[in-house]
Amino acid sequence: MQLTNLLMTVAATLSVANAYKVTTDGLNCRKGASTSDASVTTYDNGEDVNITCQTNGEDIQGNTIWDKTDDGCYVADFYVNTGSDSMVTKDCDGGSDSGSSSYQGEISRKEILERGEYWVSRHVPYSMSAYYPDPDGRKYRTDCSGFVSMALHASAPGLNTVSLPEIAKSIEWDDLKEGDFVGTLGSGTGGADGHVTLFKSWTDSSKKEYNTLECQGGNGCVYDKREVGWKVGSHTAKPYRYEKVKD
């Protein structure tokens, strides 16, 4: 009887060991680790939330950690009093698996974003001469076009801004779907004259701005937002669709 009571006490202690208080009103718990992901539920100021694991995501007030709660969704760690600016429990590992696509084969839109998030969650530094592995261990160049090539599971170590259109078709802005890409691409866009981003979603129904995953000089691989028709020098960004994407 005493042993049973002891075990029940230990179990109860473990069940609340990762409970922390919310520090703001109406904290959204989202499907993924960014404010562009849909809200699943909300928590009140002072409410205890049970954190099952943590990952890196969108930067919120200088904090990139997001906490996965036992509701199966993510909250920005900045608004949870864990007593630390670092992770306090296990890493969710970015929520990405190696996926079902084969190298240079057909790939789903969902997997394209998961592969992109694999680098973003790890804040891979930007470099035009360095390389970093994809979820399968294959190394790609860590600049903007190497990142998009990696997300598409295309040729390693990565195409460049001049050659990316060779594996894609140009589309209209209104036709953009998750996993498509937008960039200043093609002839004359080599080096600093070109840039490319993954399209994640529109920021709102006006379709004037969209959420991105991209690798930027100085910032590394991040979530960001861009306006329709952004430019690099004299080049205007246009949307593209990978020829092997599966709808």
Tab-separated table of C-alpha atoms in Angstrom:
chain	number	residue	atom	x	y	z
A	1	MET	CA	0.000	0.000	0.000
A	2	GLN	CA	2.804	2.429	0.868
A	3	LEU	CA	4.612	1.517	-2.365
A	4	THR	CA	1.448	2.181	-4.373
A	5	ASN	CA	1.028	5.591	-2.744
A	6	LEU	CA	4.674	6.410	-3.428
A	7	LEU	CA	4.350	5.493	-7.099
A	8	MET	CA	1.194	7.594	-7.410
A	9	THR	CA	2.997	10.554	-5.840
A	10	VAL	CA	5.963	10.199	-8.214
A	11	ALA	CA	3.630	9.912	-11.215
A	12	ALA	CA	1.741	13.043	-10.179
A	13	THR	CA	5.020	14.927	-9.726
A	14	LEU	CA	6.259	13.887	-13.169
A	15	SER	CA	2.994	14.918	-14.805
A	16	VAL	CA	3.494	18.555	-13.748
A	17	ALA	CA	7.293	18.663	-13.892
A	18	ASN	CA	7.218	20.516	-17.213
A	19	ALA	CA	4.352	22.908	-16.371
A	20	TYR	CA	5.127	26.622	-16.762
A	21	LYS	CA	3.072	29.802	-16.490
A	22	VAL	CA	1.953	31.911	-19.450
A	23	THR	CA	2.910	35.592	-19.104
A	24	THR	CA	0.523	37.269	-21.572
A	25	ASP	CA	-3.199	37.307	-22.355
A	26	GLY	CA	-4.558	35.288	-25.274
A	27	LEU	CA	-1.378	33.391	-26.127
A	28	ASN	CA	-1.944	31.547	-29.413
A	29	CYS	CA	-0.875	27.914	-29.594
A	30	ARG	CA	-0.142	27.258	-33.266
A	31	LYS	CA	0.224	24.298	-35.622
A	32	GLY	CA	3.890	25.164	-36.176
A	33	ALA	CA	6.673	27.288	-34.746
A	34	SER	CA	5.778	30.582	-36.426
A	35	THR	CA	3.087	33.277	-36.252
A	36	SER	CA	2.045	32.393	-39.816
A	37	ASP	CA	0.802	28.983	-38.637
A	38	ALA	CA	-2.875	28.663	-37.733
A	39	SER	CA	-3.900	28.975	-34.089
A	40	VAL	CA	-5.221	25.790	-32.495
A	41	THR	CA	-6.109	27.149	-29.061
A	42	THR	CA	-5.233	30.042	-26.738
A	43	TYR	CA	-3.960	30.276	-23.161
A	44	ASP	CA	-4.700	32.928	-20.534
A	45	ASN	CA	-2.185	34.973	-18.566
A	46	GLY	CA	-1.081	32.939	-15.533
A	47	GLU	CA	-2.314	29.639	-16.935
A	48	ASP	CA	-0.042	26.609	-16.548
A	49	VAL	CA	0.997	24.888	-19.781
A	50	ASN	CA	2.695	21.501	-19.971
A	51	ILE	CA	5.673	21.559	-22.333
A	52	THR	CA	6.439	18.232	-24.009
A	53	CYS	CA	9.428	19.420	-26.090
A	54	GLN	CA	10.964	22.567	-27.605
A	55	THR	CA	12.235	23.592	-31.028
A	56	ASN	CA	13.568	26.638	-32.854
A	57	GLY	CA	11.264	28.708	-35.031
A	58	GLU	CA	10.330	32.296	-35.798
A	59	ASP	CA	12.200	34.922	-33.788
A	60	ILE	CA	9.901	36.539	-31.215
A	61	GLN	CA	11.465	39.471	-29.361
A	62	GLY	CA	14.929	37.949	-29.785
A	63	ASN	CA	13.874	34.447	-28.690
A	64	THR	CA	13.655	31.701	-31.359
A	65	ILE	CA	12.528	28.920	-28.988
A	66	TRP	CA	8.983	27.565	-29.339
A	67	ASP	CA	7.376	25.227	-26.804
A	68	LYS	CA	5.194	22.293	-27.848
A	69	THR	CA	2.407	21.814	-25.329
A	70	ASP	CA	0.434	18.717	-24.464
A	71	ASP	CA	-2.311	20.108	-26.720
A	72	GLY	CA	0.003	19.229	-29.630
A	73	CYS	CA	0.626	22.835	-30.722
A	74	TYR	CA	3.399	25.423	-30.331
A	75	VAL	CA	3.666	28.648	-28.295
A	76	ALA	CA	6.422	31.251	-28.411
A	77	ASP	CA	8.729	30.614	-25.448
A	78	PHE	CA	9.114	34.379	-24.967
A	79	TYR	CA	5.620	34.377	-23.421
A	80	VAL	CA	6.175	31.405	-21.102
A	81	ASN	CA	8.036	31.717	-17.800
A	82	THR	CA	10.441	28.767	-17.949
A	83	GLY	CA	13.094	30.605	-15.924
A	84	SER	CA	15.609	30.288	-18.741
A	85	ASP	CA	16.499	31.800	-22.125
A	86	SER	CA	17.598	28.334	-23.281
A	87	MET	CA	15.729	25.078	-23.774
A	88	VAL	CA	14.566	23.438	-20.544
A	89	THR	CA	13.388	20.115	-21.969
A	90	LYS	CA	14.058	17.825	-24.933
A	91	ASP	CA	14.376	19.086	-28.521
A	92	CYS	CA	11.414	18.347	-30.811
A	93	ASP	CA	14.053	18.084	-33.600
A	94	GLY	CA	12.304	20.640	-35.821
A	95	GLY	CA	9.268	18.455	-36.446
A	96	SER	CA	10.762	17.190	-39.701
A	97	ASP	CA	11.330	13.673	-41.023
A	98	SER	CA	13.381	12.690	-44.024
A	99	GLY	CA	10.110	12.342	-45.969
A	100	SER	CA	9.154	9.995	-48.758
A	101	SER	CA	10.716	11.684	-51.782
A	102	SER	CA	13.785	10.321	-53.525
A	103	TYR	CA	16.785	12.418	-54.514
A	104	GLN	CA	15.798	14.559	-57.537
A	105	GLY	CA	12.420	12.805	-57.606
A	106	GLU	CA	8.815	13.913	-57.199
A	107	ILE	CA	8.063	15.660	-53.919
A	108	SER	CA	4.971	16.899	-52.085
A	109	ARG	CA	4.448	20.513	-51.076
A	110	LYS	CA	4.291	19.485	-47.439
A	111	GLU	CA	7.693	17.816	-47.647
A	112	ILE	CA	9.248	20.826	-49.403
A	113	LEU	CA	8.298	23.005	-46.431
A	114	GLU	CA	9.391	20.360	-43.922
A	115	ARG	CA	12.802	20.148	-45.577
A	116	GLY	CA	13.084	23.959	-45.568
A	117	GLU	CA	12.108	24.071	-41.894
A	118	TYR	CA	14.840	21.533	-41.161
A	119	TRP	CA	17.451	24.224	-41.907
A	120	VAL	CA	15.437	27.166	-40.537
A	121	SER	CA	14.899	25.424	-37.195
A	122	ARG	CA	18.669	24.965	-36.935
A	123	HIS	CA	19.437	28.570	-37.973
A	124	VAL	CA	21.965	27.380	-40.553
A	125	PRO	CA	24.369	30.300	-41.228
A	126	TYR	CA	24.443	31.830	-44.707
A	127	SER	CA	27.497	31.194	-46.862
A	128	MET	CA	28.140	30.921	-50.604
A	129	SER	CA	30.988	28.490	-49.982
A	130	ALA	CA	29.882	26.347	-47.024
A	131	TYR	CA	27.717	23.216	-46.992
A	132	TYR	CA	25.190	21.676	-44.593
A	133	PRO	CA	23.399	18.314	-44.668
A	134	ASP	CA	19.732	17.808	-45.495
A	135	PRO	CA	17.648	15.381	-43.369
A	136	ASP	CA	19.232	12.478	-45.285
A	137	GLY	CA	22.812	13.691	-44.761
A	138	ARG	CA	23.337	14.959	-48.330
A	139	LYS	CA	25.148	18.301	-48.287
A	140	TYR	CA	23.921	21.447	-50.016
A	141	ARG	CA	25.409	24.939	-50.323
A	142	THR	CA	24.136	27.247	-47.592
A	143	ASP	CA	23.154	30.264	-49.678
A	144	CYS	CA	19.634	31.159	-50.870
A	145	SER	CA	19.615	28.965	-53.988
A	146	GLY	CA	21.351	26.062	-52.244
A	147	PHE	CA	18.634	26.240	-49.573
A	148	VAL	CA	15.809	26.121	-52.124
A	149	SER	CA	17.551	23.289	-53.988
A	150	MET	CA	17.780	21.368	-50.708
A	151	ALA	CA	14.108	21.975	-49.885
A	152	LEU	CA	13.111	20.716	-53.344
A	153	HIS	CA	15.388	17.656	-52.944
A	154	ALA	CA	16.947	18.776	-56.219
A	155	SER	CA	20.527	18.423	-57.470
A	156	ALA	CA	23.212	18.801	-54.786
A	157	PRO	CA	25.176	20.821	-53.828
A	158	GLY	CA	22.543	23.132	-55.302
A	159	LEU	CA	21.577	25.083	-58.373
A	160	ASN	CA	22.139	28.842	-58.460
A	161	THR	CA	19.850	31.788	-59.158
A	162	VAL	CA	20.731	31.638	-62.853
A	163	SER	CA	19.974	27.923	-63.279
A	164	LEU	CA	16.994	27.384	-60.932
A	165	PRO	CA	14.443	28.310	-63.661
A	166	GLU	CA	15.705	25.300	-65.653
A	167	ILE	CA	13.868	22.959	-63.246
A	168	ALA	CA	10.724	25.087	-62.878
A	169	LYS	CA	8.034	26.938	-64.758
A	170	SER	CA	7.011	30.551	-64.308
A	171	ILE	CA	3.562	31.056	-62.751
A	172	GLU	CA	1.303	33.968	-61.822
A	173	TRP	CA	1.336	35.476	-58.328
A	174	ASP	CA	-2.288	34.453	-57.757
A	175	ASP	CA	-1.365	30.824	-58.530
A	176	LEU	CA	1.216	30.535	-55.749
A	177	LYS	CA	0.878	27.579	-53.375
A	178	GLU	CA	2.979	26.428	-50.430
A	179	GLY	CA	6.265	24.961	-51.627
A	180	ASP	CA	6.522	27.159	-54.728
A	181	PHE	CA	9.413	29.629	-54.860
A	182	VAL	CA	9.861	33.310	-55.666
A	183	GLY	CA	13.043	35.001	-56.764
A	184	THR	CA	15.094	37.221	-59.018
A	185	LEU	CA	16.253	34.386	-61.235
A	186	GLY	CA	17.674	33.672	-64.671
A	187	SER	CA	20.218	35.432	-66.828
A	188	GLY	CA	22.105	38.260	-65.126
A	189	THR	CA	21.163	37.281	-61.556
A	190	GLY	CA	24.394	35.602	-60.500
A	191	GLY	CA	26.002	36.465	-57.163
A	192	ALA	CA	24.511	39.437	-55.325
A	193	ASP	CA	22.109	40.226	-58.209
A	194	GLY	CA	19.915	37.230	-57.425
A	195	HIS	CA	17.892	35.973	-54.480
A	196	VAL	CA	15.260	33.274	-54.014
A	197	THR	CA	12.741	32.390	-51.282
A	198	LEU	CA	10.343	29.548	-50.540
A	199	PHE	CA	6.676	30.536	-50.487
A	200	LYS	CA	4.899	29.392	-47.326
A	201	SER	CA	1.600	31.308	-47.290
A	202	TRP	CA	-0.004	34.679	-47.862
A	203	THR	CA	0.033	36.957	-44.830
A	204	ASP	CA	-3.628	37.867	-45.441
A	205	SER	CA	-6.389	37.783	-48.047
A	206	SER	CA	-5.082	40.882	-49.875
A	207	LYS	CA	-2.194	38.801	-51.283
A	208	LYS	CA	0.155	41.779	-51.161
A	209	GLU	CA	2.683	40.114	-48.860
A	210	TYR	CA	3.725	36.526	-48.229
A	211	ASN	CA	5.465	34.443	-45.567
A	212	THR	CA	8.799	32.963	-46.580
A	213	LEU	CA	11.449	30.487	-45.613
A	214	GLU	CA	14.828	31.654	-46.915
A	215	CYS	CA	18.553	31.964	-46.302
A	216	GLN	CA	19.759	35.565	-46.075
A	217	GLY	CA	23.231	37.012	-45.834
A	218	GLY	CA	23.851	38.049	-42.223
A	219	ASN	CA	20.703	36.362	-40.890
A	220	GLY	CA	21.128	32.782	-42.038
A	221	CYS	CA	18.122	30.558	-42.703
A	222	VAL	CA	15.001	32.205	-41.297
A	223	TYR	CA	11.262	32.807	-41.541
A	224	ASP	CA	10.492	36.196	-43.062
A	225	LYS	CA	7.881	38.212	-44.964
A	226	ARG	CA	8.178	39.861	-48.386
A	227	GLU	CA	5.994	42.099	-50.505
A	228	VAL	CA	4.822	41.029	-53.949
A	229	GLY	CA	7.235	42.295	-56.611
A	230	TRP	CA	10.255	42.816	-54.354
A	231	LYS	CA	13.470	43.696	-56.169
A	232	VAL	CA	17.202	43.106	-56.138
A	233	GLY	CA	18.773	45.963	-58.064
A	234	SER	CA	17.042	46.155	-61.459
A	235	HIS	CA	15.630	42.618	-61.167
A	236	THR	CA	12.033	42.057	-60.015
A	237	ALA	CA	11.101	38.844	-58.222
A	238	LYS	CA	8.785	36.398	-59.990
A	239	PRO	CA	7.055	33.200	-58.821
A	240	TYR	CA	8.000	29.703	-60.012
A	241	ARG	CA	6.806	26.109	-59.571
A	242	TYR	CA	9.174	23.136	-59.355
A	243	GLU	CA	8.609	20.758	-62.268
A	244	LYS	CA	8.526	17.717	-59.957
A	245	VAL	CA	6.166	19.001	-57.273
A	246	LYS	CA	3.140	16.791	-56.556
A	247	ASP	CA	-0.187	18.578	-56.081
